[in-house]
Amino acid sequence: MAILIIEDERKLVDILKIGLKGERFSVEVAYSGEEGLEKAMKNEYSLIILDIMLPGKDGILVSKELREHHIHTPIIMLTAKGSIEDRVIGLNAGADDYLIKPFSLKELFARIRVILRRRKTTDSDIIKIADLIMDKKKHEVTRAGRVIPLTPKEYKLLDVLLSGNGEAINRRKLIDHAWGPGFKETNNELNVHIKYLRTKINEINKKPLIHTIRSVGFILKE
Ligand code: CA
């Protein structure tokens, strides 16, 4: 699991780095708000440790911008002042938790564990394969960050295909789920709708994800 630290205080960064690596996290560092934003938007992290006091863009702005860009990586904010206002502003800006400096590594690790555990239980709402993501809460599918508008049937078909977890799904299961149990095809409906779905998915990235398994069904994998 990777953690991004956005903090300009090099001494503190070094301590955090050593501590987190000892807990088997891989660690990346950004020393300014701008650099942090760039990294957080480009790469995927399990968690971001974000200081409020940063040169240029401060932590509050960074957090706000990330959330505005639909990046929901959990954020633990660090604040030096420890005032109530800071905490409220931080949480309103989209942070998941905050720590007042100086804090112990033990305290930080405990907070990280809580957040990552919480994260795990909600993960099932988001299914991901390669650059394709289905967000069940939002009822939204994206590829490479771009929303794919799907009809209800296409959404259902994709949902079943994703549930296969890289294994083939037979035609009957797909038809039952999208059209209703026992539905009898009259115009090759399944193939037609899979074709629509494929076209939409491949419009954004040509790399095929839906593969045909002859006389069996379909499989969704890289
Ligand atoms: Ca700082």
PDB file of C-alpha atoms and ligand atoms in Angstrom:
ATOM      1  CA  MET A   1       0.000   0.000   0.000  1.00  0.00           C
ATOM      2  CA  ALA A   2       1.249   3.421  -0.940  1.00  0.00           C
ATOM      3  CA  ILE A   3       1.029   6.590   1.102  1.00  0.00           C
ATOM      4  CA  LEU A   4       1.638  10.097  -0.160  1.00  0.00           C
ATOM      5  CA  ILE A   5       3.063  12.640   2.279  1.00  0.00           C
ATOM      6  CA  ILE A   6       2.526  16.276   1.360  1.00  0.00           C
ATOM      7  CA  GLU A   7       4.637  18.314   3.756  1.00  0.00           C
ATOM      8  CA  ASP A   8       7.461  20.829   3.352  1.00  0.00           C
ATOM      9  CA  GLU A   9       9.125  20.224   6.725  1.00  0.00           C
ATOM     10  CA  ARG A  10      11.893  17.879   5.665  1.00  0.00           C
ATOM     11  CA  LYS A  11      12.772  16.728   9.143  1.00  0.00           C
ATOM     12  CA  LEU A  12       9.224  15.597   9.830  1.00  0.00           C
ATOM     13  CA  VAL A  13       8.997  13.996   6.385  1.00  0.00           C
ATOM     14  CA  ASP A  14      12.103  11.931   7.090  1.00  0.00           C
ATOM     15  CA  ILE A  15      10.709  10.692  10.392  1.00  0.00           C
ATOM     16  CA  LEU A  16       7.352   9.808   8.817  1.00  0.00           C
ATOM     17  CA  LYS A  17       9.051   8.090   5.911  1.00  0.00           C
ATOM     18  CA  ILE A  18      11.135   5.828   8.121  1.00  0.00           C
ATOM     19  CA  GLY A  19       8.179   5.078  10.388  1.00  0.00           C
ATOM     20  CA  LEU A  20       5.771   4.267   7.576  1.00  0.00           C
ATOM     21  CA  LYS A  21       8.280   2.133   5.725  1.00  0.00           C
ATOM     22  CA  GLY A  22       8.737   0.192   8.951  1.00  0.00           C
ATOM     23  CA  GLU A  23       4.999  -0.480   8.825  1.00  0.00           C
ATOM     24  CA  ARG A  24       5.475  -1.839   5.294  1.00  0.00           C
ATOM     25  CA  PHE A  25       3.943   1.073   3.426  1.00  0.00           C
ATOM     26  CA  SER A  26       5.593   2.409   0.333  1.00  0.00           C
ATOM     27  CA  VAL A  27       5.995   6.145   0.678  1.00  0.00           C
ATOM     28  CA  GLU A  28       6.100   9.031  -1.754  1.00  0.00           C
ATOM     29  CA  VAL A  29       6.696  12.644  -0.822  1.00  0.00           C
ATOM     30  CA  ALA A  30       5.656  15.989  -2.224  1.00  0.00           C
ATOM     31  CA  TYR A  31       7.177  19.114  -0.682  1.00  0.00           C
ATOM     32  CA  SER A  32       4.566  21.581  -1.920  1.00  0.00           C
ATOM     33  CA  GLY A  33       0.816  21.706  -2.448  1.00  0.00           C
ATOM     34  CA  GLU A  34       1.159  21.872  -6.215  1.00  0.00           C
ATOM     35  CA  GLU A  35       3.492  18.878  -6.365  1.00  0.00           C
ATOM     36  CA  GLY A  36       1.180  16.970  -4.039  1.00  0.00           C
ATOM     37  CA  LEU A  37      -1.875  17.678  -6.172  1.00  0.00           C
ATOM     38  CA  GLU A  38      -0.084  16.559  -9.291  1.00  0.00           C
ATOM     39  CA  LYS A  39       1.022  13.285  -7.705  1.00  0.00           C
ATOM     40  CA  ALA A  40      -2.341  12.563  -6.094  1.00  0.00           C
ATOM     41  CA  MET A  41      -4.142  13.044  -9.398  1.00  0.00           C
ATOM     42  CA  LYS A  42      -1.701  10.959 -11.398  1.00  0.00           C
ATOM     43  CA  ASN A  43      -1.024   8.023  -9.101  1.00  0.00           C
ATOM     44  CA  GLU A  44      -3.153   5.905  -6.844  1.00  0.00           C
ATOM     45  CA  TYR A  45      -2.514   5.976  -3.105  1.00  0.00           C
ATOM     46  CA  SER A  46      -4.180   4.235  -0.197  1.00  0.00           C
ATOM     47  CA  LEU A  47      -3.909   7.371   1.889  1.00  0.00           C
ATOM     48  CA  ILE A  48      -2.596  10.917   1.862  1.00  0.00           C
ATOM     49  CA  ILE A  49      -0.959  12.665   4.816  1.00  0.00           C
ATOM     50  CA  LEU A  50      -1.449  16.338   4.143  1.00  0.00           C
ATOM     51  CA  ASP A  51      -0.029  19.249   6.094  1.00  0.00           C
ATOM     52  CA  ILE A  52      -2.114  22.421   6.228  1.00  0.00           C
ATOM     53  CA  MET A  53       0.828  24.842   6.279  1.00  0.00           C
ATOM     54  CA  LEU A  54       2.482  24.513   2.894  1.00  0.00           C
ATOM     55  CA  PRO A  55       4.223  26.979   0.618  1.00  0.00           C
ATOM     56  CA  GLY A  56       1.971  28.014  -2.267  1.00  0.00           C
ATOM     57  CA  LYS A  57      -1.251  26.068  -2.189  1.00  0.00           C
ATOM     58  CA  ASP A  58      -2.043  25.136   1.407  1.00  0.00           C
ATOM     59  CA  GLY A  59      -3.437  21.806   2.600  1.00  0.00           C
ATOM     60  CA  ILE A  60      -7.024  23.042   2.732  1.00  0.00           C
ATOM     61  CA  LEU A  61      -6.911  24.060  -0.931  1.00  0.00           C
ATOM     62  CA  VAL A  62      -5.199  20.830  -1.939  1.00  0.00           C
ATOM     63  CA  SER A  63      -7.856  18.759  -0.203  1.00  0.00           C
ATOM     64  CA  LYS A  64     -10.678  20.780  -1.740  1.00  0.00           C
ATOM     65  CA  GLU A  65      -9.241  20.476  -5.230  1.00  0.00           C
ATOM     66  CA  LEU A  66      -8.757  16.740  -4.921  1.00  0.00           C
ATOM     67  CA  ARG A  67     -12.374  16.233  -3.884  1.00  0.00           C
ATOM     68  CA  GLU A  68     -13.537  18.510  -6.681  1.00  0.00           C
ATOM     69  CA  HIS A  69     -11.687  16.245  -9.087  1.00  0.00           C
ATOM     70  CA  HIS A  70     -13.466  13.213  -7.603  1.00  0.00           C
ATOM     71  CA  ILE A  71     -10.335  11.843  -6.012  1.00  0.00           C
ATOM     72  CA  HIS A  72     -11.573  10.196  -2.846  1.00  0.00           C
ATOM     73  CA  THR A  73      -8.293   8.937  -1.409  1.00  0.00           C
ATOM     74  CA  PRO A  74      -8.547   9.233   2.388  1.00  0.00           C
ATOM     75  CA  ILE A  75      -6.730  12.242   3.811  1.00  0.00           C
ATOM     76  CA  ILE A  76      -5.246  12.740   7.260  1.00  0.00           C
ATOM     77  CA  MET A  77      -4.521  16.409   7.793  1.00  0.00           C
ATOM     78  CA  LEU A  78      -1.736  17.720   9.937  1.00  0.00           C
ATOM     79  CA  THR A  79      -2.185  20.967  11.715  1.00  0.00           C
ATOM     80  CA  ALA A  80       0.350  22.881  13.772  1.00  0.00           C
ATOM     81  CA  LYS A  81      -2.036  25.263  15.395  1.00  0.00           C
ATOM     82  CA  GLY A  82      -4.454  22.754  16.799  1.00  0.00           C
ATOM     83  CA  SER A  83      -7.229  25.279  16.895  1.00  0.00           C
ATOM     84  CA  ILE A  84     -10.808  24.130  16.537  1.00  0.00           C
ATOM     85  CA  GLU A  85     -11.177  26.282  13.430  1.00  0.00           C
ATOM     86  CA  ASP A  86      -8.359  24.483  11.660  1.00  0.00           C
ATOM     87  CA  ARG A  87      -9.916  21.139  12.396  1.00  0.00           C
ATOM     88  CA  VAL A  88     -13.356  22.198  11.180  1.00  0.00           C
ATOM     89  CA  ILE A  89     -11.979  23.801   8.054  1.00  0.00           C
ATOM     90  CA  GLY A  90      -9.924  20.693   7.344  1.00  0.00           C
ATOM     91  CA  LEU A  91     -12.838  18.315   7.709  1.00  0.00           C
ATOM     92  CA  ASN A  92     -15.056  20.572   5.614  1.00  0.00           C
ATOM     93  CA  ALA A  93     -12.410  20.590   2.928  1.00  0.00           C
ATOM     94  CA  GLY A  94     -12.773  16.836   2.593  1.00  0.00           C
ATOM     95  CA  ALA A  95     -10.215  15.449   5.036  1.00  0.00           C
ATOM     96  CA  ASP A  96     -11.107  12.199   6.812  1.00  0.00           C
ATOM     97  CA  ASP A  97      -9.168  12.871   9.988  1.00  0.00           C
ATOM     98  CA  TYR A  98      -6.649  15.296  11.436  1.00  0.00           C
ATOM     99  CA  LEU A  99      -3.690  15.224  13.784  1.00  0.00           C
ATOM    100  CA  ILE A 100      -2.300  18.062  15.845  1.00  0.00           C
ATOM    101  CA  LYS A 101       1.457  18.569  15.769  1.00  0.00           C
ATOM    102  CA  PRO A 102       3.439  17.318  17.542  1.00  0.00           C
ATOM    103  CA  PHE A 103       1.970  13.826  17.411  1.00  0.00           C
ATOM    104  CA  SER A 104       3.455  10.403  18.050  1.00  0.00           C
ATOM    105  CA  LEU A 105       3.990   7.916  15.258  1.00  0.00           C
ATOM    106  CA  LYS A 106       1.954   5.456  17.286  1.00  0.00           C
ATOM    107  CA  GLU A 107      -1.003   7.805  17.169  1.00  0.00           C
ATOM    108  CA  LEU A 108      -0.576   8.316  13.433  1.00  0.00           C
ATOM    109  CA  PHE A 109      -0.412   4.567  12.722  1.00  0.00           C
ATOM    110  CA  ALA A 110      -3.541   3.998  14.787  1.00  0.00           C
ATOM    111  CA  ARG A 111      -5.445   6.628  12.781  1.00  0.00           C
ATOM    112  CA  ILE A 112      -4.186   5.161   9.503  1.00  0.00           C
ATOM    113  CA  ARG A 113      -5.343   1.690  10.489  1.00  0.00           C
ATOM    114  CA  VAL A 114      -8.825   2.950  11.373  1.00  0.00           C
ATOM    115  CA  ILE A 115      -9.199   4.741   8.061  1.00  0.00           C
ATOM    116  CA  LEU A 116      -7.915   1.858   5.960  1.00  0.00           C
ATOM    117  CA  ARG A 117     -10.197  -0.575   7.768  1.00  0.00           C
ATOM    118  CA  ARG A 118     -13.179   1.703   7.197  1.00  0.00           C
ATOM    119  CA  ARG A 119     -12.154   1.943   3.567  1.00  0.00           C
ATOM    120  CA  LYS A 120     -12.181  -1.803   3.099  1.00  0.00           C
ATOM    121  CA  THR A 121     -15.814  -2.199   4.138  1.00  0.00           C
ATOM    122  CA  THR A 122     -17.001   0.331   1.565  1.00  0.00           C
ATOM    123  CA  ASP A 123     -14.750  -0.912  -1.209  1.00  0.00           C
ATOM    124  CA  SER A 124     -17.406  -3.258  -2.574  1.00  0.00           C
ATOM    125  CA  ASP A 125     -19.285  -0.211  -3.856  1.00  0.00           C
ATOM    126  CA  ILE A 126     -16.432   0.403  -6.229  1.00  0.00           C
ATOM    127  CA  ILE A 127     -15.397  -2.294  -8.661  1.00  0.00           C
ATOM    128  CA  LYS A 128     -12.345  -1.796 -10.753  1.00  0.00           C
ATOM    129  CA  ILE A 129     -10.708  -3.630 -13.606  1.00  0.00           C
ATOM    130  CA  ALA A 130      -7.796  -2.003 -15.445  1.00  0.00           C
ATOM    131  CA  ASP A 131      -8.897   1.604 -16.024  1.00  0.00           C
ATOM    132  CA  LEU A 132     -12.605   0.750 -15.869  1.00  0.00           C
ATOM    133  CA  ILE A 133     -14.412   1.665 -12.664  1.00  0.00           C
ATOM    134  CA  MET A 134     -18.001   1.030 -11.638  1.00  0.00           C
ATOM    135  CA  ASP A 135     -19.177   3.123  -8.704  1.00  0.00           C
ATOM    136  CA  LYS A 136     -22.354   1.466  -7.497  1.00  0.00           C
ATOM    137  CA  LYS A 137     -23.248   4.204  -5.055  1.00  0.00           C
ATOM    138  CA  LYS A 138     -23.126   6.827  -7.760  1.00  0.00           C
ATOM    139  CA  HIS A 139     -24.411   4.401 -10.398  1.00  0.00           C
ATOM    140  CA  GLU A 140     -21.599   5.581 -12.605  1.00  0.00           C
ATOM    141  CA  VAL A 141     -19.082   3.905 -14.870  1.00  0.00           C
ATOM    142  CA  THR A 142     -15.837   5.544 -15.915  1.00  0.00           C
ATOM    143  CA  ARG A 143     -12.904   4.533 -18.044  1.00  0.00           C
ATOM    144  CA  ALA A 144      -9.606   6.347 -17.651  1.00  0.00           C
ATOM    145  CA  GLY A 145     -11.514   8.893 -15.571  1.00  0.00           C
ATOM    146  CA  ARG A 146     -14.131   9.635 -18.227  1.00  0.00           C
ATOM    147  CA  VAL A 147     -17.787   8.860 -17.594  1.00  0.00           C
ATOM    148  CA  ILE A 148     -19.381   6.307 -19.924  1.00  0.00           C
ATOM    149  CA  PRO A 149     -23.105   6.921 -20.339  1.00  0.00           C
ATOM    150  CA  LEU A 150     -24.789   3.506 -20.208  1.00  0.00           C
ATOM    151  CA  THR A 151     -28.378   2.431 -20.671  1.00  0.00           C
ATOM    152  CA  PRO A 152     -29.878   0.471 -17.745  1.00  0.00           C
ATOM    153  CA  LYS A 153     -29.395  -2.785 -19.705  1.00  0.00           C
ATOM    154  CA  GLU A 154     -25.787  -2.075 -20.479  1.00  0.00           C
ATOM    155  CA  TYR A 155     -25.180  -1.198 -16.842  1.00  0.00           C
ATOM    156  CA  LYS A 156     -26.722  -4.461 -15.682  1.00  0.00           C
ATOM    157  CA  LEU A 157     -24.690  -6.491 -18.172  1.00  0.00           C
ATOM    158  CA  LEU A 158     -21.489  -4.798 -17.097  1.00  0.00           C
ATOM    159  CA  ASP A 159     -22.390  -5.354 -13.455  1.00  0.00           C
ATOM    160  CA  VAL A 160     -22.725  -9.114 -14.004  1.00  0.00           C
ATOM    161  CA  LEU A 161     -19.553  -9.264 -16.077  1.00  0.00           C
ATOM    162  CA  LEU A 162     -17.636  -7.471 -13.325  1.00  0.00           C
ATOM    163  CA  SER A 163     -19.027  -9.865 -10.719  1.00  0.00           C
ATOM    164  CA  GLY A 164     -17.220 -12.679 -12.556  1.00  0.00           C
ATOM    165  CA  ASN A 165     -13.914 -11.363 -11.233  1.00  0.00           C
ATOM    166  CA  GLY A 166     -12.049 -12.400 -14.354  1.00  0.00           C
ATOM    167  CA  GLU A 167     -14.060 -15.580 -14.965  1.00  0.00           C
ATOM    168  CA  ALA A 168     -16.453 -16.255 -17.817  1.00  0.00           C
ATOM    169  CA  ILE A 169     -20.155 -15.543 -17.307  1.00  0.00           C
ATOM    170  CA  ASN A 170     -22.526 -17.736 -19.264  1.00  0.00           C
ATOM    171  CA  ARG A 171     -25.127 -16.314 -21.612  1.00  0.00           C
ATOM    172  CA  ARG A 172     -28.081 -17.487 -19.524  1.00  0.00           C
ATOM    173  CA  LYS A 173     -26.914 -15.635 -16.426  1.00  0.00           C
ATOM    174  CA  LEU A 174     -26.387 -12.437 -18.393  1.00  0.00           C
ATOM    175  CA  ILE A 175     -29.806 -12.649 -20.032  1.00  0.00           C
ATOM    176  CA  ASP A 176     -31.569 -13.494 -16.768  1.00  0.00           C
ATOM    177  CA  HIS A 177     -29.993 -10.554 -15.051  1.00  0.00           C
ATOM    178  CA  ALA A 178     -30.527  -7.942 -17.747  1.00  0.00           C
ATOM    179  CA  TRP A 179     -33.911  -8.989 -19.163  1.00  0.00           C
ATOM    180  CA  GLY A 180     -35.388 -11.078 -16.376  1.00  0.00           C
ATOM    181  CA  PRO A 181     -35.294 -14.788 -15.532  1.00  0.00           C
ATOM    182  CA  GLY A 182     -36.283 -17.105 -18.373  1.00  0.00           C
ATOM    183  CA  PHE A 183     -36.316 -14.384 -21.038  1.00  0.00           C
ATOM    184  CA  LYS A 184     -36.211 -15.900 -24.523  1.00  0.00           C
ATOM    185  CA  GLU A 185     -34.183 -14.040 -27.101  1.00  0.00           C
ATOM    186  CA  THR A 186     -35.870 -13.302 -30.405  1.00  0.00           C
ATOM    187  CA  ASN A 187     -33.374 -10.974 -32.052  1.00  0.00           C
ATOM    188  CA  ASN A 188     -30.045 -11.962 -30.631  1.00  0.00           C
ATOM    189  CA  GLU A 189     -30.532  -9.305 -27.934  1.00  0.00           C
ATOM    190  CA  LEU A 190     -27.589 -10.295 -25.777  1.00  0.00           C
ATOM    191  CA  ASN A 191     -25.015 -10.045 -28.553  1.00  0.00           C
ATOM    192  CA  VAL A 192     -26.491  -6.773 -29.734  1.00  0.00           C
ATOM    193  CA  HIS A 193     -26.314  -5.141 -26.312  1.00  0.00           C
ATOM    194  CA  ILE A 194     -22.861  -6.511 -25.556  1.00  0.00           C
ATOM    195  CA  LYS A 195     -21.790  -4.944 -28.831  1.00  0.00           C
ATOM    196  CA  TYR A 196     -23.176  -1.548 -27.751  1.00  0.00           C
ATOM    197  CA  LEU A 197     -21.449  -1.906 -24.410  1.00  0.00           C
ATOM    198  CA  ARG A 198     -18.145  -2.813 -26.033  1.00  0.00           C
ATOM    199  CA  THR A 199     -18.311   0.117 -28.409  1.00  0.00           C
ATOM    200  CA  LYS A 200     -18.877   2.565 -25.559  1.00  0.00           C
ATOM    201  CA  ILE A 201     -16.106   1.114 -23.430  1.00  0.00           C
ATOM    202  CA  ASN A 202     -13.629   1.028 -26.303  1.00  0.00           C
ATOM    203  CA  GLU A 203     -14.373   4.561 -27.401  1.00  0.00           C
ATOM    204  CA  ILE A 204     -12.226   5.850 -24.573  1.00  0.00           C
ATOM    205  CA  ASN A 205      -9.551   3.180 -24.607  1.00  0.00           C
ATOM    206  CA  LYS A 206      -9.191   0.750 -27.492  1.00  0.00           C
ATOM    207  CA  LYS A 207      -7.742  -1.991 -25.324  1.00  0.00           C
ATOM    208  CA  PRO A 208     -10.542  -4.575 -25.243  1.00  0.00           C
ATOM    209  CA  LEU A 209     -11.940  -5.687 -21.889  1.00  0.00           C
ATOM    210  CA  ILE A 210     -14.968  -7.756 -22.906  1.00  0.00           C
ATOM    211  CA  HIS A 211     -14.026 -10.995 -24.623  1.00  0.00           C
ATOM    212  CA  THR A 212     -16.318 -13.552 -26.237  1.00  0.00           C
ATOM    213  CA  ILE A 213     -16.083 -17.174 -25.174  1.00  0.00           C
ATOM    214  CA  ARG A 214     -17.677 -19.037 -28.037  1.00  0.00           C
ATOM    215  CA  SER A 215     -20.948 -20.818 -27.236  1.00  0.00           C
ATOM    216  CA  VAL A 216     -20.427 -20.111 -23.539  1.00  0.00           C
ATOM    217  CA  GLY A 217     -20.684 -16.426 -22.849  1.00  0.00           C
ATOM    218  CA  PHE A 218     -18.434 -13.493 -22.115  1.00  0.00           C
ATOM    219  CA  ILE A 219     -15.555 -12.605 -19.898  1.00  0.00           C
ATOM    220  CA  LEU A 220     -14.356  -9.250 -18.632  1.00  0.00           C
ATOM    221  CA  LYS A 221     -10.621  -9.048 -18.155  1.00  0.00           C
ATOM    222  CA  GLU A 222      -7.534  -7.204 -19.281  1.00  0.00           C
TER     223      GLU A 222
HETATM  224 CA    CA B   1       4.423  22.484   6.738  1.00  0.00          CA
END
